[in-house]
Short mmCIF file of C-alpha atoms and ligand atoms in Angstrom, two decimals:
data_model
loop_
_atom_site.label_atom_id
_atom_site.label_comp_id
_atom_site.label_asym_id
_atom_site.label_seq_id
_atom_site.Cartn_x
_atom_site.Cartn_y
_atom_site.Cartn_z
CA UNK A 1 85.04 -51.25 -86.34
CA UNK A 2 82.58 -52.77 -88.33
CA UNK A 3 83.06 -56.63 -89.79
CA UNK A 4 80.99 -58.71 -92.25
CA UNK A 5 78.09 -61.14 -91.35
CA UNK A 6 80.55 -63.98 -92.44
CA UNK A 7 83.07 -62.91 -90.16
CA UNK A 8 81.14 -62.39 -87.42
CA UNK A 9 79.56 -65.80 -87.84
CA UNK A 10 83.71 -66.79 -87.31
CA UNK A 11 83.83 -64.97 -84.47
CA UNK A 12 81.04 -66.81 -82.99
CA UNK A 13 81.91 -70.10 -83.80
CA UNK A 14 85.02 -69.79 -82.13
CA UNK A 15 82.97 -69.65 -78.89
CA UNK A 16 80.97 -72.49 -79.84
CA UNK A 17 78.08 -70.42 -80.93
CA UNK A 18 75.40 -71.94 -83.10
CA UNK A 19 75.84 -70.81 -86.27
CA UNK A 20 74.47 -71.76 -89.92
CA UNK A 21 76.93 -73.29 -92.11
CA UNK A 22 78.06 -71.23 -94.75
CA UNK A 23 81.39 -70.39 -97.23
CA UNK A 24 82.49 -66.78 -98.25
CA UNK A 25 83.38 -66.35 -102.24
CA UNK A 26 84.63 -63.71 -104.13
CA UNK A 27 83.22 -64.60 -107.74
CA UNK A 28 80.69 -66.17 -108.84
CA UNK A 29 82.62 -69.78 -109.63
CA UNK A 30 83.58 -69.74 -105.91
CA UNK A 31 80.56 -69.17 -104.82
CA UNK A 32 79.06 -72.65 -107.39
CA UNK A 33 81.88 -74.16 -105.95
CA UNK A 34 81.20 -73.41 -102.25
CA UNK A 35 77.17 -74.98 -103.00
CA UNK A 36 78.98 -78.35 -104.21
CA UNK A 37 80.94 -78.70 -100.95
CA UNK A 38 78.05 -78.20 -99.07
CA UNK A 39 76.35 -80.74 -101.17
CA UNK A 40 78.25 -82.82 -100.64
CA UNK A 41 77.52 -83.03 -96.98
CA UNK A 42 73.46 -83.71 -97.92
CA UNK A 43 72.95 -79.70 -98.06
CA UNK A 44 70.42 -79.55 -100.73
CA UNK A 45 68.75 -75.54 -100.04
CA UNK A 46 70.92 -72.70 -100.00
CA UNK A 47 70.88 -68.47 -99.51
CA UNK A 48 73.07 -66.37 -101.24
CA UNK A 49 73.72 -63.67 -99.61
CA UNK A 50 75.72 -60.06 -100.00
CA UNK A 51 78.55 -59.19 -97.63
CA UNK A 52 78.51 -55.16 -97.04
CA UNK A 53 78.93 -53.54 -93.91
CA UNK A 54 75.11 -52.52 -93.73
CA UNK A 55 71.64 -54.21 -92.39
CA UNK A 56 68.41 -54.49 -94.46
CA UNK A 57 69.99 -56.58 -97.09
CA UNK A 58 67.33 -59.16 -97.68
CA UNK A 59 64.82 -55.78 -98.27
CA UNK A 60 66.94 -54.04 -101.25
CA UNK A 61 67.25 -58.02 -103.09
CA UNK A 62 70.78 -58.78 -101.43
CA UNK A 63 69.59 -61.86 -99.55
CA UNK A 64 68.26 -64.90 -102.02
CA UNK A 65 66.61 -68.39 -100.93
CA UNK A 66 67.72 -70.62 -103.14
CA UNK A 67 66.21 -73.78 -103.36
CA UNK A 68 67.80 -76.06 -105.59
CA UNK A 69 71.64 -75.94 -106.43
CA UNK A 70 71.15 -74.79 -110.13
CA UNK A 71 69.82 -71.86 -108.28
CA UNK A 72 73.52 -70.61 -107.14
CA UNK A 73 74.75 -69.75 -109.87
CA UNK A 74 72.63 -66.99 -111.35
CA UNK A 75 71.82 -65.93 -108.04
CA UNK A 76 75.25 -65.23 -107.26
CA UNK A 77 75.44 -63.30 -110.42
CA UNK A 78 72.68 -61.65 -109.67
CA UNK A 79 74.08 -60.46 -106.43
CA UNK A 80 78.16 -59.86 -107.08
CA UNK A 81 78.91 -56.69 -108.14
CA UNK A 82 75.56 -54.88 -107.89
CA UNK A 83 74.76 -51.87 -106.10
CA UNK A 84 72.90 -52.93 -102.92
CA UNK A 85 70.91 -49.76 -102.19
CA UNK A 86 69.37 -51.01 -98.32
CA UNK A 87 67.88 -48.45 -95.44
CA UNK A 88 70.93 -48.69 -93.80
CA UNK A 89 73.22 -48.03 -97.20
CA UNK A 90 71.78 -44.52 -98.22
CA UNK A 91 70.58 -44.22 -101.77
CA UNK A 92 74.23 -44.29 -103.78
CA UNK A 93 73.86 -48.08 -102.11
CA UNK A 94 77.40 -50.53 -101.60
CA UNK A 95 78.67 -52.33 -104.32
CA UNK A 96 79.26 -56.16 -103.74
CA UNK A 97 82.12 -57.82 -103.57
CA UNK A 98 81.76 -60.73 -101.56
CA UNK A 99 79.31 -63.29 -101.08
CA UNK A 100 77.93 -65.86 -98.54
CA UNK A 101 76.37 -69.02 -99.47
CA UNK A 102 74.89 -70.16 -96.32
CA UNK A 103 73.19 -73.92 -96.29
CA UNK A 104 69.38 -72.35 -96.14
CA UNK A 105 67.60 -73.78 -92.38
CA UNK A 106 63.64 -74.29 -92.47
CA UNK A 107 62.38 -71.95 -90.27
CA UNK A 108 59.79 -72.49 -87.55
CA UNK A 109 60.35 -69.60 -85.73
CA UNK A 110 62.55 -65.66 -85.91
CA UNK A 111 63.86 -64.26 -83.17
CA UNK A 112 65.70 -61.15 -82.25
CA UNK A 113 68.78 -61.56 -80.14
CA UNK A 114 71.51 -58.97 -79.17
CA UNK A 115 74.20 -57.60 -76.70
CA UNK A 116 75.64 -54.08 -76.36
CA UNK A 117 76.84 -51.30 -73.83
CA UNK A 118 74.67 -49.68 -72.05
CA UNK A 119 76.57 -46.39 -71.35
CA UNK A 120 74.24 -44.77 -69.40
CA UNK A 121 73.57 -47.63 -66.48
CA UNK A 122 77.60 -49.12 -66.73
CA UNK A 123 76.66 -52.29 -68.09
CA UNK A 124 75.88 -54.44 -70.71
CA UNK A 125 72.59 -55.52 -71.74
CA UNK A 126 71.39 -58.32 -73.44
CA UNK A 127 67.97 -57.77 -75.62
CA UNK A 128 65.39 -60.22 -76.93
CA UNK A 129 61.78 -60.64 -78.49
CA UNK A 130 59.91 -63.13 -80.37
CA UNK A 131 60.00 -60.34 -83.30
CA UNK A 132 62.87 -61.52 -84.84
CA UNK A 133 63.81 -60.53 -88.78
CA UNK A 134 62.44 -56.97 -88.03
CA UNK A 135 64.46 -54.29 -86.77
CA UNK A 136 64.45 -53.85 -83.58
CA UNK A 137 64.12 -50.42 -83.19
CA UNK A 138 60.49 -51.30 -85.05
CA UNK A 139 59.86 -52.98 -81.79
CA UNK A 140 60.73 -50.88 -79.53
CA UNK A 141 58.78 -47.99 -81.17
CA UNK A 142 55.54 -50.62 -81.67
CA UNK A 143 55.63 -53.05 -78.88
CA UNK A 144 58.31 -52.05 -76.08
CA UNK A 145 56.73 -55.11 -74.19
CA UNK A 146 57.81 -57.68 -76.44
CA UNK A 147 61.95 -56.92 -75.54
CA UNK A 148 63.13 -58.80 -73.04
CA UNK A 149 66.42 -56.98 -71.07
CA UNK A 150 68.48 -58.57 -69.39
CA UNK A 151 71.41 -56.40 -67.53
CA UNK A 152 74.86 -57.97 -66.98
CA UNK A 153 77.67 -56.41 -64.22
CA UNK A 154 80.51 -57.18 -66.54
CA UNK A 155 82.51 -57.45 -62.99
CA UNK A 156 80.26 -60.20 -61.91
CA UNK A 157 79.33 -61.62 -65.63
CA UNK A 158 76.03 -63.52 -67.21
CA UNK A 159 74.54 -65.27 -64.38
CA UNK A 160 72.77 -68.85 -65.10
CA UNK A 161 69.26 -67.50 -64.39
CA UNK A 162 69.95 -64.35 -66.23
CA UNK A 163 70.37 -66.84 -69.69
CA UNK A 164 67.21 -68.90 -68.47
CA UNK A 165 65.42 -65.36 -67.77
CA UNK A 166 65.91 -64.63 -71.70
CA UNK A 167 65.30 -68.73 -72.96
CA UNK A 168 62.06 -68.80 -71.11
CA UNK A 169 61.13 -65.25 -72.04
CA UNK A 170 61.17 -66.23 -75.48
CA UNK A 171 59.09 -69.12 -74.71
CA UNK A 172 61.57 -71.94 -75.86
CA UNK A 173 60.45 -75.48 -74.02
CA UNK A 174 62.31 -78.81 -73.43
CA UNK A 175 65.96 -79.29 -75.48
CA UNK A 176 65.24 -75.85 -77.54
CA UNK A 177 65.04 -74.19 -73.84
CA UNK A 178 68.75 -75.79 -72.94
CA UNK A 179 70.23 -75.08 -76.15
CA UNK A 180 68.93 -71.47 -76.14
CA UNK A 181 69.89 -70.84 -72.71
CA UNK A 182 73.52 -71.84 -74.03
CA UNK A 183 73.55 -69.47 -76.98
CA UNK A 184 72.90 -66.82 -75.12
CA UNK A 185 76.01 -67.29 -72.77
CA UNK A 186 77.60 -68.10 -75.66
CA UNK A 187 76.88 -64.88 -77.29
CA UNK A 188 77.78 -62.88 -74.54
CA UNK A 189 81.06 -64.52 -73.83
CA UNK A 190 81.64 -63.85 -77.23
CA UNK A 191 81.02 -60.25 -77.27
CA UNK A 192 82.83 -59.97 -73.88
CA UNK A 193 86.41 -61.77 -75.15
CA UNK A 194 86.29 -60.10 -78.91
CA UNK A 195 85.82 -56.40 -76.99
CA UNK A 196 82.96 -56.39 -79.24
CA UNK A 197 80.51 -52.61 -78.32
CA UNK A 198 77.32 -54.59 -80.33
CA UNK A 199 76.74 -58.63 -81.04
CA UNK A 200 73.40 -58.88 -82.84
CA UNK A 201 71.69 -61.68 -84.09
CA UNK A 202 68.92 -60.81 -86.27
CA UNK A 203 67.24 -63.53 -87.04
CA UNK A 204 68.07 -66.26 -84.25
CA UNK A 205 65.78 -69.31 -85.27
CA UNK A 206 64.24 -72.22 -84.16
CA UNK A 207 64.70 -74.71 -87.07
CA UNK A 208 61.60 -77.56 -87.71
CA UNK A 209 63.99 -79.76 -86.02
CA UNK A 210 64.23 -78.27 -83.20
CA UNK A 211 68.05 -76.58 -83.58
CA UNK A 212 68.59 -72.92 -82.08
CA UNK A 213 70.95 -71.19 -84.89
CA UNK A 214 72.33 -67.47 -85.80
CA UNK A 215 71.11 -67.24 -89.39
CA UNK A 216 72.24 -63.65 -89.14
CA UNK A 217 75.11 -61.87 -87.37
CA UNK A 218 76.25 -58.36 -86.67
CA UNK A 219 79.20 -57.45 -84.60
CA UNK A 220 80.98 -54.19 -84.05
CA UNK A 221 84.34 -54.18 -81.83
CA UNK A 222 85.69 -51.45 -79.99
CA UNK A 223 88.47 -49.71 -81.82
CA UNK A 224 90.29 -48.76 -78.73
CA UNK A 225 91.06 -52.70 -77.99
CA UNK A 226 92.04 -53.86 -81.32
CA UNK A 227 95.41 -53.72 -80.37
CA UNK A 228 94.22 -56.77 -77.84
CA UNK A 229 93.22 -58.56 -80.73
CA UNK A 230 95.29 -58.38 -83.92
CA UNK A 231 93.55 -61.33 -85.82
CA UNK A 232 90.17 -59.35 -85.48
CA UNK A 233 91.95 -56.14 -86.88
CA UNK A 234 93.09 -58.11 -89.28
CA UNK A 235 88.91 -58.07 -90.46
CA UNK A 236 89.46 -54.74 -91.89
CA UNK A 237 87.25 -53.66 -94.75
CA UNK A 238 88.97 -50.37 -95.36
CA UNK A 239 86.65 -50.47 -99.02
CA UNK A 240 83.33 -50.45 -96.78
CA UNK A 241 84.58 -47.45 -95.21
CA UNK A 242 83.91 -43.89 -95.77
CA UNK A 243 87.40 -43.39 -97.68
CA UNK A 244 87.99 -39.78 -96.19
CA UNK A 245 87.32 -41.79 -92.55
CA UNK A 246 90.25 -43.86 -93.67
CA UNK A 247 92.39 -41.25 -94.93
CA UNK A 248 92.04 -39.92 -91.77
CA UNK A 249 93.08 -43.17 -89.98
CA UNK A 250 96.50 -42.78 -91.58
CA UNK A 251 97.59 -39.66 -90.43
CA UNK A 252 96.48 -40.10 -86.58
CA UNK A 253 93.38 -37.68 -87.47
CA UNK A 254 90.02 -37.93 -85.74
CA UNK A 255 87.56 -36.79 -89.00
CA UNK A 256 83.91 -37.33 -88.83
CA UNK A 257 81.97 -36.46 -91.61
CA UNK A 258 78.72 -34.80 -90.54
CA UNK A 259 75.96 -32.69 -93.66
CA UNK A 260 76.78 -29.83 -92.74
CA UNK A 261 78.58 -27.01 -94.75
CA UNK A 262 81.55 -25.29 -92.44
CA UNK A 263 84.82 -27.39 -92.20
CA UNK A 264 86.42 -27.34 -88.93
CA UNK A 265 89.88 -28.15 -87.93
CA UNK A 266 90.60 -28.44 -84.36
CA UNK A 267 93.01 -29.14 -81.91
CA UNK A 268 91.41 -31.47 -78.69
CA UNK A 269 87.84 -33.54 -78.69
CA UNK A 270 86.24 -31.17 -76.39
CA UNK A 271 87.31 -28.29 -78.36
CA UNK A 272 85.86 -29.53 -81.20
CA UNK A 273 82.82 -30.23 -80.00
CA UNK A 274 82.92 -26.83 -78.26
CA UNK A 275 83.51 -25.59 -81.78
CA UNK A 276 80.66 -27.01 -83.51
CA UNK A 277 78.49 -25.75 -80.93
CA UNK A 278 79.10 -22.04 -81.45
CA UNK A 279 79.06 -22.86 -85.18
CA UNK A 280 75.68 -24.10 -84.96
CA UNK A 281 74.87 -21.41 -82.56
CA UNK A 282 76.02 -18.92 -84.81
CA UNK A 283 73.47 -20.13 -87.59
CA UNK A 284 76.07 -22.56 -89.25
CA UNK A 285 76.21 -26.69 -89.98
CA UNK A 286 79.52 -28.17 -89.13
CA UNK A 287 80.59 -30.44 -92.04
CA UNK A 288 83.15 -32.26 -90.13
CA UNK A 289 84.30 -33.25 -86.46
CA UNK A 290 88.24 -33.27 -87.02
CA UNK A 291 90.38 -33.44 -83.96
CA UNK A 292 93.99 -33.22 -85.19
CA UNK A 293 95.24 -34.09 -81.68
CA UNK A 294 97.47 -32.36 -79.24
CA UNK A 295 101.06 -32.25 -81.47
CA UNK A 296 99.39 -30.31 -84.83
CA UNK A 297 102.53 -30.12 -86.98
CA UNK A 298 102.39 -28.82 -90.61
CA UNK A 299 101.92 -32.45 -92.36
CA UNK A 300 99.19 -33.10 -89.99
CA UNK A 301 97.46 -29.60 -90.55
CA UNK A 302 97.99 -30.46 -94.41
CA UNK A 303 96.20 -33.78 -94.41
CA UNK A 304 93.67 -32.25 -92.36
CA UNK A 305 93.16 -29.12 -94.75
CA UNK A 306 93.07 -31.75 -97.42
CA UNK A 307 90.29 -34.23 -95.91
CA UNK A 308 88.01 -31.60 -95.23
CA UNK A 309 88.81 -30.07 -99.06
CA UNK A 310 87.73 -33.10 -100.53
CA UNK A 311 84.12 -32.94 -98.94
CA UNK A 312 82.49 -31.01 -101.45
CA UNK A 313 79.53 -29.40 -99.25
CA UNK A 314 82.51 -27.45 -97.24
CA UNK A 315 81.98 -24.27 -98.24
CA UNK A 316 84.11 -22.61 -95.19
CA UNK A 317 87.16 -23.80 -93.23
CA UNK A 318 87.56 -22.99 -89.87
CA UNK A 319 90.63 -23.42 -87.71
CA UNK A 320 90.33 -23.71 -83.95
CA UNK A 321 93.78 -24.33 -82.29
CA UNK A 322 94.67 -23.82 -78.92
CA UNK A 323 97.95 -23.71 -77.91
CA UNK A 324 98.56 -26.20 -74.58
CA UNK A 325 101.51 -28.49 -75.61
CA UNK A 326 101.45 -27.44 -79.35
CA UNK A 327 103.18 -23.24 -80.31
CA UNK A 328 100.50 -21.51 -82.05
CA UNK A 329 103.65 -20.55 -84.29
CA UNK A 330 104.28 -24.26 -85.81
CA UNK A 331 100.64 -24.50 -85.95
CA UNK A 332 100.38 -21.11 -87.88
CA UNK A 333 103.69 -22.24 -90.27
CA UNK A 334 101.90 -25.47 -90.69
CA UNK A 335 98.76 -23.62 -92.40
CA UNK A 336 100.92 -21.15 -94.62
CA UNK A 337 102.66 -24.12 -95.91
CA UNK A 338 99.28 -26.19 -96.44
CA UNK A 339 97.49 -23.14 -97.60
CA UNK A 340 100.27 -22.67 -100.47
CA UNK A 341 100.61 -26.65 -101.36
CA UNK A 342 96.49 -26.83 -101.51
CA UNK A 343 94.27 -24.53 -103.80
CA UNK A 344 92.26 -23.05 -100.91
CA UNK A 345 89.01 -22.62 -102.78
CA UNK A 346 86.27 -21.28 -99.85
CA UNK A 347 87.11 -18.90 -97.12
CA UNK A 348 89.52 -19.57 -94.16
CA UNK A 349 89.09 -18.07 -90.54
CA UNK A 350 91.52 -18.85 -88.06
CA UNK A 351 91.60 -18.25 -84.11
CA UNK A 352 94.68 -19.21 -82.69
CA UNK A 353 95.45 -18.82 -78.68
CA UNK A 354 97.28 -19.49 -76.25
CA UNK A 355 101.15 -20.54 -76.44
CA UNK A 356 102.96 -18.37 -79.02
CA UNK A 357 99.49 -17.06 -80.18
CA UNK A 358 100.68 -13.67 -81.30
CA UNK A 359 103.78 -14.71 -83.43
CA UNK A 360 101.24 -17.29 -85.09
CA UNK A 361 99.07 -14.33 -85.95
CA UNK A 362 101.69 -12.68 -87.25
CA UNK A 363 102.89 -15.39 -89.52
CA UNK A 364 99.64 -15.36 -90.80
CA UNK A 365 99.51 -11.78 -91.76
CA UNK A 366 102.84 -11.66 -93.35
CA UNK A 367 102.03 -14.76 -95.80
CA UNK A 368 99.54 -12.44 -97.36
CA UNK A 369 97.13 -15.55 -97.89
CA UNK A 370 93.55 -14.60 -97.80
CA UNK A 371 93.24 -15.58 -94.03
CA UNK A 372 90.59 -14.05 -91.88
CA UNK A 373 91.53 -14.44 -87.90
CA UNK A 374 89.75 -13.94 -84.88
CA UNK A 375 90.55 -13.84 -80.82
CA UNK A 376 87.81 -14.68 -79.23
CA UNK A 377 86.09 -18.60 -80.47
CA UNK A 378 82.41 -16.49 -80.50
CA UNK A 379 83.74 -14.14 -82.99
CA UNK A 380 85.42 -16.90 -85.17
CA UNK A 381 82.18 -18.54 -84.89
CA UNK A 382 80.14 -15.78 -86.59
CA UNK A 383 83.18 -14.53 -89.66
CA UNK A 384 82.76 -18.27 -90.66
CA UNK A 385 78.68 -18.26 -91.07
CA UNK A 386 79.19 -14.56 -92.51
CA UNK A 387 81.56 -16.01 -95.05
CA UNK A 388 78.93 -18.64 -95.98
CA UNK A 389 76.32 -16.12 -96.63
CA UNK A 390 78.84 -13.72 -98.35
P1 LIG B 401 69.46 -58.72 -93.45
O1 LIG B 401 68.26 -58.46 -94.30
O2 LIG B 401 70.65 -57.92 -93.88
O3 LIG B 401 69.19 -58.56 -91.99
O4 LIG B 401 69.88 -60.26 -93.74
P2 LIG B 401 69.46 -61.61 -92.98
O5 LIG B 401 70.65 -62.48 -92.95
O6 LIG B 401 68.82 -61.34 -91.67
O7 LIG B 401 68.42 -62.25 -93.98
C1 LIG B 401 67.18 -61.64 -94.25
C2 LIG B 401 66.06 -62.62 -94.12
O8 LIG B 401 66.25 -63.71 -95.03
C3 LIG B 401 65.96 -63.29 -92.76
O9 LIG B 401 65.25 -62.51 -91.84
C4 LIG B 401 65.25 -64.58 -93.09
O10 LIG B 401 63.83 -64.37 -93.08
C5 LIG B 401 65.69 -64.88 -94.49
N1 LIG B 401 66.69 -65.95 -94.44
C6 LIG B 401 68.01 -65.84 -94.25
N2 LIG B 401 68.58 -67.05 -94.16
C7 LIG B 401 67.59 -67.94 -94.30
C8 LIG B 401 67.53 -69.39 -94.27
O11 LIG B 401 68.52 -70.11 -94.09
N3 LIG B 401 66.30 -69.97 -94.44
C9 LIG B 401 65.18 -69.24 -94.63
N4 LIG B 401 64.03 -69.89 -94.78
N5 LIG B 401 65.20 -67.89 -94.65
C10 LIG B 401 66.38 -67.26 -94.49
MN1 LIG B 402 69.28 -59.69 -90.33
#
């Protein structure tokens, strides 16, 4: 799950991270409002800034300097409510609804600082480089030699020398060097107790007075361990979310939306993937991963037929069920009900085995729907790209 710069920046602070002051509004008065407070305090420079669940902002005019408070106001107009096309958003863009007026730091230096998993060596690793503000990924394609990584046993946890490793790295000297060696354990124990999968902070800076802050903040937290953390679930953004994705959510359904132009509905992860495979292998582009989990009843099968309906590039459904736990019967029942609830508007090819596999055939058959079935997954594989072509 994905959460908002500002809320990330929450996150942080709770762990006594260093990050830049700064008040979320929803309109544009809040937003005036949220400059005066800060003003208050001496803040006299300020950023305005769009909340979306996407990087890139300050590059498609979503992040504004602002350097006097009369600035605020029409920057915050400028920003609320538009459609903040960035290279993460794709071109359609995010519309705006939130805002974050930070208090603006002078800069005398950008750096790139992050944490995630590291699947393939069973740890986490923490990344840095005196590029900051760029994407990283620019880096690492450009100058590899300018990331630091730093690998942490999450058994054994950030060793002292391992933040020092990254502080010096970066060059910081003298009180910077302490106060950047304590960000970076900071960060990580932050990412460690939030079950965060990514904390990014893109830029870190070194202020002209000589403070180490996050003027930037990305965090993504692992879905399977929200349940550990119901106040971070409660950071939901179901609107930045692709709203089929959500749909999905609802009705236990694993949906992925991929380009592609077959719709598959399938019973078990590995199936699915197994699926897509022979689709692809049979000339086709799944449009969809969709795993509708182990107990595929009727209302599930009918959310599922309707999710993948409502992607208009699916120009063939196919249904991949194998029966373990789940009768190929209910399943079978569940898509003659669907099928006669939903206008089925592009070709249907169904392979149904094991448990009960025959009498769900035959249900099929006798609805007299325009079904197409198939025994063996290969076969299914290749009626589904034929139908496309057809
Ligand atoms: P992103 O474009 O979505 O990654 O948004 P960022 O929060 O990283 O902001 C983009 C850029 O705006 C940063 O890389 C900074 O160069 C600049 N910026 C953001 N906050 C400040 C600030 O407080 N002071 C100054 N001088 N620049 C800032
Ligand atoms: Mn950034």
């Amino acid at each position: 799950m994905k959460v908002h710069e500002y809320q990330a920046k929450e996150i942080l602070a709770q762990h006594g991270v260093a990050v830049q002051r700064g008040i979320v509004a929803d309109t544009v008065d809040e937003a005036v409002e949220a400059a005066e407070t800060m003003a208050a305090d001496g803040v006299t420079q300020f950023v305005v800034k769009a909340q979306i669940h996407a990087g890139g902002r300050g590059k498609g005019g979503g992040v504004k300097f602002t350097p006097s408070i009369d600035g605020v106001r029409p920057n915050a107009e400028k920003i609320l409510g538009m459609q903040l096309v960035t290279p993460q958003t794709g071109p359609e863009g995010q519309l705006v609804k939130k805002i974050l007026v930070t208090a603006a730091e002078d800069i005398a230096h950008e750096y790139y600082l992050g944490v995630t998993l590291d699947r393939g060596k069973g740890m986490d690793v923490i990344m840095a480089s005196t590029e900051g503000g760029v994407e990283i990924e620019e880096v690492a394609e450009a100058t590899p030699e300018k990331i630091i990584k730093v690998w942490v046993d999450p058994a054994v946890g950030l060793r002292p020398y391992q933040a020092n490793e990254i502080a010096f790295g970066l060059g910081f000297e003298g009180q910077a060097l302490k106060e950047a060696r304590g960000f970076v354990s900071k960060l990580y124990n932050a990412y460690r107790a939030s079950d965060a999968t990514t904390a990014e902070i893109n830029p870190l800076v070194l202020t002209d007075d000589g403070r180490v802050v996050a003027l930037d903040a990305k965090i993504d937290l692992d879905d399977n361990a929200l349940f550990r953390h119901p106040e971070l679930a409660d950071m939901r953004d179901e609107a930045e979310e692709d709203p089929l994705e959500v749909e999905a959510g609802k009705h236990n359904l694993n949906y992925i939306k991929l380009d592609g132009n077959v719709g598959c509905m399938v019973n078990g992860a590995g199936l699915a993937m197994g699926t897509m495979d022979l689709i692809k292998l049979a000339g086709g582009e799944p449009a969809n991963f969709l795993d509708v989990g182990g107990t595929a009843s009727a209302e599930t099968v009918e959310a599922g037929f309707r999710i993948i309906l409502s992607d208009p590039n699916v120009k063939a459904l196919l249904v991949n069920v194998f029966g373990g736990i789940v009768r190929c019967d209910r399943v079978a029942a569940g898509i003659v009900e669907a099928a006669s609830k939903i206008d089925l508007t592009v070709p249907l090819i169904v392979r149904l085995q094991g448990t009960n596999a025959e009498e769900g055939m035959a249900i099929l058959k006798e609805s007299g729907l325009p079904i197409e079935s198939a025994i063996r997954l290969q076969e299914a594989a290749e009626k589904v790209t034929a139908a496309l072509n057809a």
